[in-house]
Coordinates of C-alpha atoms in Angstrom, one line a residue:
Chain A
M1 CA 38.8 -29.2 13.9
F2 CA 38.5 -26.1 11.9
D3 CA 39.6 -22.9 14.3
I4 CA 36.6 -20.4 13.3
I5 CA 38.2 -17.5 15.5
S6 CA 41.6 -17.1 14.2
P7 CA 40.7 -16.4 10.5
F8 CA 39.5 -13.3 11.9
T9 CA 41.8 -12.5 14.5
D10 CA 44.5 -13.4 12.3
Y11 CA 44.1 -11.4 9.2
A12 CA 42.8 -7.9 8.8
F13 CA 41.1 -8.4 5.4
M14 CA 39.0 -11.0 7.1
R15 CA 38.0 -8.6 9.9
K16 CA 37.2 -6.0 7.2
A17 CA 35.1 -8.4 5.2
L18 CA 33.1 -9.6 8.3
V19 CA 32.3 -5.8 9.5
S20 CA 31.4 -4.8 6.0
C21 CA 29.1 -8.1 5.7
M22 CA 27.6 -7.9 9.2
L23 CA 26.7 -4.1 8.5
L24 CA 25.1 -4.8 4.9
S25 CA 22.9 -7.4 6.7
L26 CA 21.8 -4.8 8.9
G27 CA 20.9 -2.5 6.1
S28 CA 19.8 -4.6 3.4
A29 CA 17.9 -7.6 5.4
P30 CA 14.9 -5.1 6.4
L31 CA 14.8 -4.0 2.9
G32 CA 14.7 -7.3 1.5
V33 CA 11.6 -8.2 3.6
L34 CA 9.9 -4.8 2.6
L35 CA 10.6 -6.0 -1.0
M36 CA 9.3 -9.0 -0.3
L37 CA 6.0 -7.8 1.2
R38 CA 5.7 -5.7 -1.8
R39 CA 6.0 -8.8 -3.9
M40 CA 8.9 -7.3 -5.9
S41 CA 11.6 -9.7 -4.5
L42 CA 13.0 -9.6 -8.0
M43 CA 13.1 -6.0 -8.1
G44 CA 16.6 -5.8 -6.2
E45 CA 18.1 -8.2 -8.9
A46 CA 16.8 -5.9 -11.6
M47 CA 18.1 -2.7 -9.7
S48 CA 21.4 -4.5 -9.3
H49 CA 22.0 -4.7 -13.1
A50 CA 20.6 -1.0 -13.4
V51 CA 23.4 0.5 -11.6
L52 CA 26.0 -1.0 -13.9
P53 CA 26.4 1.7 -16.4
G54 CA 26.9 4.5 -13.6
V55 CA 29.7 2.0 -12.0
A56 CA 31.2 1.6 -15.4
V57 CA 31.1 5.4 -16.1
G58 CA 33.2 5.8 -12.7
F59 CA 35.5 3.2 -13.6
V60 CA 36.1 4.5 -17.3
V61 CA 36.6 8.0 -15.5
A62 CA 38.7 7.4 -12.5
G63 CA 39.9 3.5 -12.8
L64 CA 39.0 1.2 -9.7
S65 CA 38.0 4.0 -7.0
V66 CA 35.5 3.2 -4.6
P67 CA 34.4 6.8 -4.5
A68 CA 33.8 7.3 -8.1
M69 CA 32.0 3.9 -8.9
S70 CA 29.7 4.0 -5.9
L71 CA 28.5 7.7 -7.0
G72 CA 28.0 6.6 -10.6
G73 CA 26.5 3.5 -9.4
L74 CA 24.1 5.4 -7.3
V75 CA 23.1 8.1 -9.8
A76 CA 22.3 5.6 -12.6
G77 CA 20.3 3.5 -10.2
V78 CA 18.3 6.6 -9.2
I79 CA 17.8 7.4 -12.8
V80 CA 16.5 4.1 -13.8
A81 CA 14.4 4.2 -10.7
V82 CA 13.0 7.5 -11.4
L83 CA 12.2 6.4 -15.3
V84 CA 10.7 3.4 -14.4
G85 CA 8.2 5.3 -12.0
L86 CA 7.6 8.1 -14.8
V87 CA 6.7 5.7 -17.2
T88 CA 4.8 3.4 -15.1
R89 CA 2.6 6.4 -14.0
H90 CA 2.0 8.1 -17.5
T91 CA 1.9 5.1 -19.4
S92 CA -0.2 1.8 -19.3
L93 CA 2.9 -0.6 -19.4
K94 CA 3.1 -2.0 -15.8
E95 CA 5.9 -1.5 -13.6
D96 CA 7.7 -4.8 -13.7
A97 CA 8.0 -4.7 -17.6
N98 CA 9.2 -1.2 -17.7
L99 CA 11.6 -2.2 -15.1
A100 CA 12.8 -5.2 -17.1
S101 CA 13.1 -3.0 -20.0
F102 CA 15.1 -0.5 -18.2
Y103 CA 17.4 -2.6 -16.5
L104 CA 18.1 -4.6 -19.7
I105 CA 19.2 -1.1 -21.3
A106 CA 21.2 -0.2 -18.4
L107 CA 23.3 -3.7 -18.0
A108 CA 23.9 -3.8 -21.8
L109 CA 25.1 -0.4 -21.9
G110 CA 27.1 -0.9 -18.6
V111 CA 28.9 -3.9 -20.2
I112 CA 29.9 -2.0 -23.7
L113 CA 31.3 1.2 -21.6
I114 CA 33.3 -1.4 -19.3
S115 CA 34.5 -3.4 -22.6
L116 CA 35.5 0.2 -24.1
K117 CA 38.2 0.2 -21.3
G118 CA 38.7 -2.7 -19.1
N119 CA 38.7 -6.3 -19.8
T120 CA 36.7 -9.2 -18.3
I121 CA 38.5 -9.7 -15.0
D122 CA 37.1 -5.8 -14.3
L123 CA 33.8 -6.8 -15.2
M124 CA 34.0 -9.9 -12.8
H125 CA 35.1 -7.9 -10.0
L126 CA 32.4 -5.4 -10.2
L127 CA 29.7 -7.8 -10.6
F128 CA 31.1 -10.2 -7.8
G129 CA 33.2 -8.1 -5.4
S130 CA 36.2 -9.3 -4.1
V131 CA 36.9 -9.2 0.1
L132 CA 40.3 -8.9 -0.3
A133 CA 39.8 -5.4 -2.0
I134 CA 37.7 -4.0 0.8
D135 CA 40.0 -1.0 2.3
N136 CA 38.9 1.8 4.7
T137 CA 37.2 3.9 2.2
A138 CA 34.6 1.0 1.3
L139 CA 33.9 0.3 4.7
N140 CA 33.3 4.0 5.6
L141 CA 30.8 3.8 2.7
V142 CA 29.2 0.9 3.8
A143 CA 28.8 2.3 7.4
G144 CA 27.5 5.3 6.2
V145 CA 24.9 3.8 3.8
V146 CA 23.7 1.5 6.6
A147 CA 23.4 4.4 9.0
T148 CA 21.2 6.3 6.6
T149 CA 19.2 3.4 5.6
V150 CA 18.1 2.5 9.2
T151 CA 17.4 6.1 10.1
V152 CA 15.3 6.6 7.1
L153 CA 13.6 3.2 7.8
A154 CA 13.0 4.5 11.4
L155 CA 11.7 8.1 10.4
A156 CA 9.6 6.5 7.2
Y157 CA 8.6 3.3 9.2
R158 CA 4.9 4.0 9.1
P159 CA 4.3 5.4 5.4
L160 CA 6.4 2.4 4.2
I161 CA 4.6 -0.3 5.9
I162 CA 1.1 1.3 5.0
E163 CA 2.5 1.7 1.4
A164 CA 3.6 -2.0 1.0
F165 CA 0.2 -3.3 2.8
D166 CA -2.5 -1.1 1.4
P167 CA -1.2 1.7 -1.1
I168 CA -4.8 2.7 -1.9
F169 CA -5.4 3.6 1.8
L170 CA -1.9 5.6 1.8
Q171 CA -3.2 7.4 -1.3
S172 CA -6.4 8.2 0.5
L173 CA -4.6 9.8 3.4
G174 CA -3.7 12.3 0.9
R175 CA 0.0 11.0 0.9
R176 CA 2.0 10.9 -2.1
N177 CA 2.7 7.1 -2.5
S178 CA 5.4 8.0 -5.1
V179 CA 7.4 9.9 -2.9
Y180 CA 7.9 6.9 -0.6
H181 CA 8.0 4.7 -3.2
L182 CA 11.2 6.7 -4.8
L183 CA 12.6 7.0 -1.1
F184 CA 12.6 3.2 -0.8
L185 CA 14.0 2.6 -4.1
I186 CA 17.0 4.9 -3.1
L187 CA 17.7 2.8 -0.1
V188 CA 17.6 -0.3 -2.2
V189 CA 20.0 1.2 -4.7
L190 CA 22.3 2.7 -2.2
N191 CA 22.5 -0.5 -0.3
L192 CA 23.5 -2.5 -3.7
V193 CA 26.0 -0.1 -4.4
A194 CA 27.5 0.0 -0.9
G195 CA 28.1 -4.1 -1.3
F196 CA 29.6 -4.1 -4.6
Q197 CA 32.9 -4.0 -3.1
T198 CA 32.5 -6.5 -0.6
M199 CA 30.0 -8.9 -2.7
G200 CA 29.7 -7.5 -5.9
T201 CA 26.2 -5.9 -7.0
L202 CA 24.9 -9.4 -8.1
M203 CA 25.6 -11.2 -4.7
T204 CA 24.5 -8.4 -2.7
V205 CA 21.0 -8.7 -3.8
G206 CA 21.3 -12.3 -2.2
L207 CA 22.3 -11.0 1.4
M208 CA 19.0 -8.6 0.8
M209 CA 16.6 -11.5 -0.3
L210 CA 17.4 -14.8 1.0
P211 CA 17.3 -13.9 4.6
A212 CA 14.0 -11.8 4.0
A213 CA 12.6 -15.0 2.2
A214 CA 13.8 -17.2 5.0
A215 CA 12.5 -15.1 7.7
R216 CA 9.0 -15.2 6.5
F217 CA 8.8 -18.6 7.9
W218 CA 9.8 -17.5 11.3
A219 CA 7.7 -14.3 12.2
Q220 CA 4.2 -12.9 11.8
R221 CA 5.0 -9.4 12.2
F222 CA 7.3 -7.1 10.3
L223 CA 9.4 -6.3 13.1
S224 CA 10.0 -9.8 14.1
M225 CA 10.4 -10.7 10.4
A226 CA 12.9 -8.3 10.1
S227 CA 15.0 -8.7 13.3
V228 CA 15.2 -12.6 11.8
A229 CA 16.2 -11.4 8.6
V230 CA 19.2 -9.5 10.1
G231 CA 20.1 -12.4 12.1
I232 CA 20.3 -15.0 9.4
G233 CA 22.1 -12.4 7.3
I234 CA 24.8 -12.0 9.7
L235 CA 25.1 -15.8 10.6
S236 CA 25.3 -16.3 7.0
S237 CA 28.0 -13.6 6.7
I238 CA 30.2 -15.5 9.5
G239 CA 29.4 -18.8 8.0
G240 CA 30.3 -17.9 4.3
L241 CA 33.2 -15.8 5.1
L242 CA 34.7 -19.1 7.1
F243 CA 33.6 -21.3 4.5
S244 CA 35.6 -19.4 1.8
Y245 CA 38.4 -18.9 3.7
F246 CA 38.8 -22.9 4.4
I247 CA 37.7 -24.2 0.9
N248 CA 39.4 -21.3 -0.7
V249 CA 36.6 -20.0 -2.7
P250 CA 35.2 -16.7 -3.7
S251 CA 33.4 -15.2 -0.4
G252 CA 30.5 -13.5 -2.0
P253 CA 28.9 -16.7 -3.5
A254 CA 30.2 -18.4 -0.2
I255 CA 28.0 -16.3 1.8
I256 CA 25.0 -16.5 -0.4
L257 CA 25.1 -20.3 -0.4
V258 CA 25.1 -20.1 3.1
A259 CA 22.1 -17.8 3.4
G260 CA 20.7 -20.3 0.6
G261 CA 21.3 -23.3 3.1
M262 CA 19.3 -21.3 5.7
Y263 CA 16.7 -20.5 3.5
I264 CA 16.0 -24.4 2.4
L265 CA 16.5 -25.0 6.2
S266 CA 13.7 -22.4 6.9
L267 CA 11.0 -23.4 4.3
L268 CA 11.5 -27.1 5.2
F269 CA 11.3 -26.6 9.2
G270 CA 9.8 -22.9 9.7
R271 CA 7.0 -22.2 12.2
W272 CA 4.8 -20.5 9.9
G273 CA 3.7 -21.6 6.6
S274 CA 6.9 -24.2 6.0
I275 CA 6.5 -27.9 4.4
R276 CA 6.7 -28.9 8.2
A277 CA 3.9 -26.6 9.5
R278 CA 1.6 -27.5 6.5
Y279 CA 2.0 -31.2 6.1
F280 CA 3.0 -32.3 9.4
P281 CA 1.1 -29.9 11.5
F282 CA 1.1 -30.4 15.4
K283 CA -2.2 -31.4 16.9
H284 CA -5.1 -29.2 16.0
L285 CA -6.3 -27.2 18.9
Q286 CA -9.8 -27.1 20.5
S287 CA -12.3 -25.4 18.4
Chain B
M1 CA -37.4 20.4 11.8
V2 CA -36.2 23.6 11.0
K3 CA -36.6 25.4 14.0
D4 CA -34.9 22.1 15.9
F5 CA -32.0 22.5 13.7
Y6 CA -31.5 26.2 14.3
C7 CA -31.6 25.9 17.8
G8 CA -28.7 23.7 17.8
T9 CA -29.9 20.8 19.0
S10 CA -29.7 18.4 16.0
L11 CA -27.4 19.4 12.9
T12 CA -28.4 16.1 11.4
S13 CA -32.0 16.8 11.2
C14 CA -31.7 19.0 8.5
N15 CA -30.6 17.3 5.2
S16 CA -30.7 20.0 2.6
V17 CA -28.9 23.2 1.8
I18 CA -32.5 25.1 0.5
C19 CA -33.7 24.0 3.9
L20 CA -30.6 25.7 5.6
R21 CA -31.5 28.8 3.5
F22 CA -34.9 28.6 4.5
S23 CA -34.4 28.8 7.9
A24 CA -31.6 31.4 7.7
A25 CA -34.6 33.7 6.5
C26 CA -37.3 32.8 8.6
C27 CA -36.1 31.9 12.3
G28 CA -35.1 34.2 14.3
C29 CA -34.0 32.7 17.6
G30 CA -30.3 34.1 17.6
V31 CA -27.8 31.3 16.6
V32 CA -24.9 32.4 14.5
V33 CA -26.2 32.1 11.0
G34 CA -22.7 32.0 9.5
D35 CA -21.2 29.2 11.5
L36 CA -23.9 26.8 10.5
W37 CA -23.6 27.8 7.0
I38 CA -20.1 27.1 6.7
G39 CA -20.4 23.6 8.5
A40 CA -22.9 22.5 6.4
V41 CA -21.1 23.5 3.1
G42 CA -18.0 21.8 4.7
T43 CA -19.6 18.3 4.2
M44 CA -21.6 18.8 1.2
I45 CA -20.7 17.2 -2.0
T46 CA -21.9 19.1 -5.1
L47 CA -21.4 17.9 -8.6
T48 CA -21.8 20.4 -11.5
N49 CA -22.2 19.1 -15.1
L50 CA -19.7 16.4 -14.1
T51 CA -18.4 14.0 -16.6
A52 CA -15.7 11.4 -15.7
G53 CA -14.3 8.1 -17.6
Y54 CA -11.6 6.4 -19.1
D55 CA -9.9 7.1 -22.4
R56 CA -12.3 9.6 -23.4
R57 CA -15.3 7.3 -22.6
P58 CA -17.5 8.9 -20.4
A59 CA -18.6 6.5 -17.4
V60 CA -20.4 9.3 -15.4
H61 CA -22.0 11.8 -18.1
H62 CA -23.2 15.5 -17.5
L63 CA -24.2 14.7 -13.6
S64 CA -25.3 17.6 -11.2
G65 CA -26.5 17.3 -8.2
T66 CA -25.9 17.7 -4.4
F67 CA -25.1 15.2 -1.7
A68 CA -26.3 17.1 1.2
Q69 CA -24.7 17.0 4.6
G70 CA -25.9 14.2 6.6
T71 CA -27.6 12.2 4.2
L72 CA -27.1 8.4 3.6
T73 CA -27.4 7.5 0.0
A74 CA -27.4 4.4 -2.1
V75 CA -26.1 4.9 -5.6
V76 CA -27.2 2.0 -7.6
G77 CA -27.5 0.8 -11.5
P78 CA -26.1 -1.7 -13.6
N79 CA -22.6 -2.8 -13.9
G80 CA -20.5 0.0 -15.9
G81 CA -22.7 2.5 -14.7
G82 CA -20.3 4.7 -13.6
K83 CA -21.0 3.9 -9.6
S84 CA -17.8 3.1 -8.8
T85 CA -16.1 6.0 -11.1
L86 CA -18.3 8.4 -9.2
L87 CA -16.7 7.4 -5.9
K88 CA -13.4 7.5 -6.9
I89 CA -14.0 11.2 -8.3
I90 CA -15.4 12.1 -5.2
A91 CA -12.4 10.5 -3.0
G92 CA -10.1 12.4 -5.4
F93 CA -8.3 9.4 -7.1
L94 CA -9.5 10.4 -10.6
R95 CA -10.2 13.6 -12.2
P96 CA -13.0 14.8 -13.9
L97 CA -13.0 14.9 -17.9
S98 CA -15.1 18.0 -17.7
G99 CA -17.3 19.7 -15.1
S100 CA -16.4 20.4 -11.6
L101 CA -16.8 18.7 -8.2
Q102 CA -17.1 20.8 -4.7
S103 CA -16.4 18.5 -1.9
P104 CA -14.8 18.6 1.5
E105 CA -10.9 18.5 1.7
R106 CA -9.5 15.3 1.6
Q107 CA -8.6 14.6 5.5
N108 CA -12.4 14.6 5.6
I109 CA -13.3 11.9 3.4
A110 CA -12.8 8.2 4.4
Y111 CA -12.9 5.8 1.3
L112 CA -13.5 2.1 1.1
P113 CA -12.6 0.9 -2.4
Q114 CA -14.3 -2.3 -3.7
T115 CA -11.3 -4.3 -4.6
C116 CA -8.7 -3.5 -1.8
E117 CA -5.2 -4.2 -2.7
I118 CA -4.8 -5.9 0.8
D119 CA -2.4 -8.7 1.0
K120 CA -3.8 -11.0 3.5
S121 CA -0.4 -12.6 4.1
F122 CA 1.0 -9.5 5.3
P123 CA 2.4 -9.8 8.8
I124 CA 0.4 -7.2 10.5
T125 CA -2.4 -7.9 13.2
V126 CA -6.2 -6.9 13.4
F127 CA -5.6 -4.4 16.0
D128 CA -2.7 -2.7 13.9
T129 CA -4.7 -3.0 10.8
V130 CA -7.3 -1.0 12.7
M131 CA -4.7 1.6 14.3
L132 CA -3.7 2.6 10.8
G133 CA -7.3 4.7 10.7
A134 CA -5.7 7.1 13.0
S135 CA -2.8 7.6 10.6
R136 CA -3.9 11.3 9.9
T137 CA -4.3 12.6 13.3
L138 CA -1.2 10.5 14.2
G139 CA 1.2 11.8 11.5
M140 CA 4.0 9.7 10.3
L141 CA 6.0 9.4 13.6
R142 CA 3.8 9.7 16.6
G143 CA 3.0 6.7 18.5
A144 CA -0.8 5.9 19.4
S145 CA -1.9 7.6 22.8
P146 CA -4.0 5.2 25.4
A147 CA -6.9 7.3 24.5
Q148 CA -6.5 6.4 20.6
R149 CA -5.7 2.7 21.5
E150 CA -9.1 2.8 23.5
Q151 CA -10.9 4.0 20.6
C152 CA -9.6 1.5 18.6
L153 CA -10.8 -1.2 21.0
H154 CA -14.2 0.4 20.7
A155 CA -14.2 0.3 16.9
L156 CA -13.4 -3.2 16.9
E157 CA -16.0 -3.7 19.4
A158 CA -18.5 -2.2 17.2
V159 CA -17.7 -4.4 14.3
G160 CA -17.7 -7.5 16.7
M161 CA -14.2 -8.5 16.5
V162 CA -12.3 -7.7 19.9
A163 CA -11.3 -11.1 20.5
F164 CA -9.4 -10.9 17.1
A165 CA -7.4 -8.0 18.1
N166 CA -3.8 -9.6 18.3
R167 CA -4.4 -12.0 15.2
P168 CA -2.5 -11.5 12.3
I169 CA -5.1 -10.8 9.4
G170 CA -4.1 -13.6 7.4
A171 CA -6.1 -15.7 9.8
L172 CA -9.5 -13.8 8.9
S173 CA -12.2 -14.8 6.5
S174 CA -13.2 -12.0 4.1
G175 CA -16.2 -11.1 6.0
Q176 CA -14.3 -10.8 9.2
L177 CA -11.5 -8.6 7.1
Q178 CA -14.4 -6.4 5.9
R179 CA -15.8 -6.0 9.6
V180 CA -12.1 -4.8 10.3
L181 CA -11.7 -2.4 7.5
F182 CA -15.1 -1.0 8.6
A183 CA -13.4 -0.3 12.2
R184 CA -10.6 1.3 10.4
L185 CA -12.9 3.6 8.4
M186 CA -14.5 4.5 11.9
L187 CA -10.9 5.5 13.1
M188 CA -10.3 8.0 10.4
E189 CA -13.1 10.1 12.2
A190 CA -13.9 11.6 8.8
D191 CA -17.5 13.2 8.2
V192 CA -17.6 11.9 4.6
L193 CA -17.8 8.0 4.1
L194 CA -17.4 6.5 0.7
L195 CA -18.3 2.5 0.3
D196 CA -17.7 0.9 -2.8
E197 CA -20.1 -2.4 -2.6
P198 CA -19.0 -2.9 0.6
F199 CA -21.1 -6.1 1.1
S200 CA -20.0 -8.2 -2.0
A201 CA -18.9 -11.5 -1.2
I202 CA -20.0 -11.2 2.3
D203 CA -22.3 -13.4 4.2
T204 CA -25.7 -12.1 5.5
R205 CA -25.1 -11.9 9.3
T206 CA -22.2 -9.7 8.2
T207 CA -24.0 -7.6 6.3
A208 CA -26.6 -7.1 8.3
D209 CA -24.2 -6.2 11.4
L210 CA -22.4 -3.7 9.2
L211 CA -25.7 -2.1 7.7
Q212 CA -26.8 -1.6 11.3
L213 CA -23.4 0.1 11.8
M214 CA -24.0 2.4 9.1
Q215 CA -27.3 3.3 10.7
A216 CA -25.5 4.6 13.7
W217 CA -23.1 6.4 11.5
H218 CA -26.2 8.3 9.7
K219 CA -27.6 8.9 13.3
A220 CA -24.3 10.8 14.2
G221 CA -24.5 12.9 11.2
K222 CA -22.0 11.3 8.7
T223 CA -22.5 12.1 5.1
I224 CA -22.4 8.4 3.5
I225 CA -22.3 7.3 0.2
T226 CA -22.5 3.6 -0.9
V227 CA -22.3 1.9 -4.2
L228 CA -25.0 -1.3 -3.7
H229 CA -26.1 -4.1 -5.8
D230 CA -29.0 -5.2 -3.7
M231 CA -32.1 -3.0 -4.4
H232 CA -33.7 -4.5 -1.4
Q233 CA -30.6 -3.1 0.9
A234 CA -31.2 0.4 -0.6
A235 CA -35.0 0.2 -0.1
A236 CA -34.9 -1.1 3.4
Y237 CA -31.9 1.1 4.7
F238 CA -31.1 4.2 2.7
P239 CA -33.6 7.3 2.5
E240 CA -31.8 8.4 -0.3
S241 CA -31.0 6.8 -3.7
L242 CA -29.0 7.7 -7.0
M243 CA -29.6 5.7 -9.7
L244 CA -27.0 5.9 -12.4
A245 CA -26.5 4.2 -15.6
R246 CA -23.8 6.7 -17.2
E247 CA -26.2 9.2 -17.0
K248 CA -28.4 10.4 -14.0
I249 CA -31.8 8.1 -14.3
A250 CA -33.2 9.5 -10.8
W251 CA -31.8 11.1 -7.9
G252 CA -33.8 11.7 -4.4
A253 CA -36.0 9.6 -1.9
T254 CA -35.2 6.1 -2.5
R255 CA -38.9 5.0 -2.7
D256 CA -39.3 7.3 -5.7
V257 CA -36.1 6.2 -7.3
L258 CA -36.5 2.6 -7.1
C259 CA -39.7 2.5 -9.3
E260 CA -40.2 0.0 -12.1
E261 CA -40.0 2.9 -15.0
N262 CA -36.5 4.3 -13.5
L263 CA -35.0 0.5 -13.6
H264 CA -36.5 -0.2 -17.0
K265 CA -34.8 2.9 -18.2
A266 CA -31.3 2.0 -16.7
R267 CA -31.3 -1.6 -18.2
L268 CA -31.9 0.2 -21.7
M269 CA -29.1 3.0 -20.8
A270 CA -26.9 -0.3 -19.8
E271 CA -27.4 -2.1 -23.1
H272 CA -26.5 1.0 -25.3
W273 CA -23.0 1.1 -26.4
H274 CA -21.9 3.1 -29.5
E275 CA -18.4 1.2 -30.9
T276 CA -17.6 4.5 -32.8
A277 CA -19.2 7.3 -30.7
E278 CA -18.9 11.0 -31.8
A279 CA -17.5 13.5 -29.6
C280 CA -20.1 14.7 -27.1
A281 CA -21.7 18.2 -28.5
L282 CA -22.6 19.3 -24.9

C-alpha cells in the first residue's frame, strides 16, 4: 500500500512541486477553457515553442537563471503574439498560418541559440522542466503570475467572454478586439513561462489544455467549466507527482499523463456530449 | 403632419429633413427648434458620393442619399450588389474607398450581421446572450441591475423565447437563435438598427413574428435599414426601399422603387462585370 501523504511531508521538493503545480492549474486551466472555446486549442502549443528563443537568450546571457530566462521567454512570446496579430490584420493570411510560421522561426532560433552555448541536457531541461529544480524564486514567479492571471481574468471577464463568443458583436460595441486579444495572449505566454521551471514549456501546455478539454464534458456554463478544469488540473498535479515519485519517472510527463487519463475518462463517461451521452443516453424526456 | 411633429407630440411622424426645415420656417407654435433639429440629425444617415468595396473593386459605387430619422428601409437588389457592404460601412466595419458618410456615433447603432460567427456550442445561456446587449450601458465590470434583468425578460417575451431563458444556446434551432439575437438587439437600445438578411434560412412563422417586431420598432421611432432578398416582404412591410446593384437603381417609396423597369435594370447591372476595369474617372 502506497502512502500518499508522506512523500509530501518528507520532502521539501515534493511540497514545492505540489504547490507550484496546483497554482499553475489555477491560472492555466481557465485560460485553456478560453483557448478551447475560441477554437485555438493548438495556440498554446505554438506559443510554448515561441517563447524558446527568449528563454535561450536569457540562458546565454545569465546561465540557468530563472528571472533571466522567464523575462526572455515573456518578451519573445509577446513579440511573436504581436507580430502574428499585426500580420493577420494587415495581410490576407489567416492567424493560424501566421502563428505556425512565426513559432517555427522562433523555435529554430531558440534551438540554435542554446546549441551555441549549452548542450542537449540544458535543452531538455528547458523543454521538459524538472521538479527538483524548483526553488523559492521559481515558486514566487509562479505565484505572481497566477495572481496576475486570476485578477486580469476577473476584471476583463466580460469582454474576454464576448470576444470568444461573438467577436463581431464586441467590435460593434465599439470595443477594440485586438486589445483584449493581445491581453489574453500575454496571459497565455505568462503562464507558459511560469510553468517552464516546473513542467517545462512543452508540458505546461498540457496542464492548460487537457483539463479544459475534459471539463467540456462536465459543464455547460463557462464558470462551472473553468472550475471543473481547475479541479481536474489540481487532481492531475497530485496524482502525477505521486506517480512520478513511486515509479521514478519525470514529473512533468507524469502529471500530463494523469490529466490525459482524466480527459479520456471524461470523453467516455462525461455528462454532456460524451460517448456515453451520445450513444447510451438515458431515457428520453416527455415532449 | 408637420404641425403634429412640431408641437412635440410625435417625432416619428416626420420622416425627412426637408420636412423639418419646412416646419421650422412655417410653424410658429413656440417649441424650441434647435433641439429637434439636432435630434433629427443625430439619427439621420447621409451618404455623399460614397464608394466602397474590396481590393479597388467597388461594391457600392458613387452612392448619395439620406436615410431619414424614423424610416424603415429595405435594401434590395441582386447578389453582389453591395447591400451588405453598405451596412458594414454604416456600422463602421469598413472604410469607404471615397466619398463620405455622416452617421450617428457607434453607441447609437445596433448591427446584426448576415453570417454571425456565433459558436452554438459555446457554454452560455439564452438569458446571458440577450443580456450581452446591455454591455454598452453596463460597461465591462458592472453587473446587471434588477431593472435590466427585467428588461431582458421583456425582450425575450417580445420574441417569444421566455421559456428558453435558462437553456444553453446550443439547444436552439437557427430560427430560435435569430429570435434571441433580435432580443439582444432590443437590449442595445440603439436608435439605428442595421439588419443584414435577417430572414435567410428562417421559417415563415418566425419571419412573420420578427417582421411584426420590426413594425413595432418602427412605430417607436427607430431608424431601421434591412437588407432583404424577398421583394414581397419589402413591398408588404417596408415603406421605403433602396434598390442597389453596385450603383443606386432607385431609392424612395417602396411602391415606386419595386417596379418592373427597375428590377430589369438591376438584373442588367448584376450581369455586367469587367474583368479588366479601368480606374473610375469620377
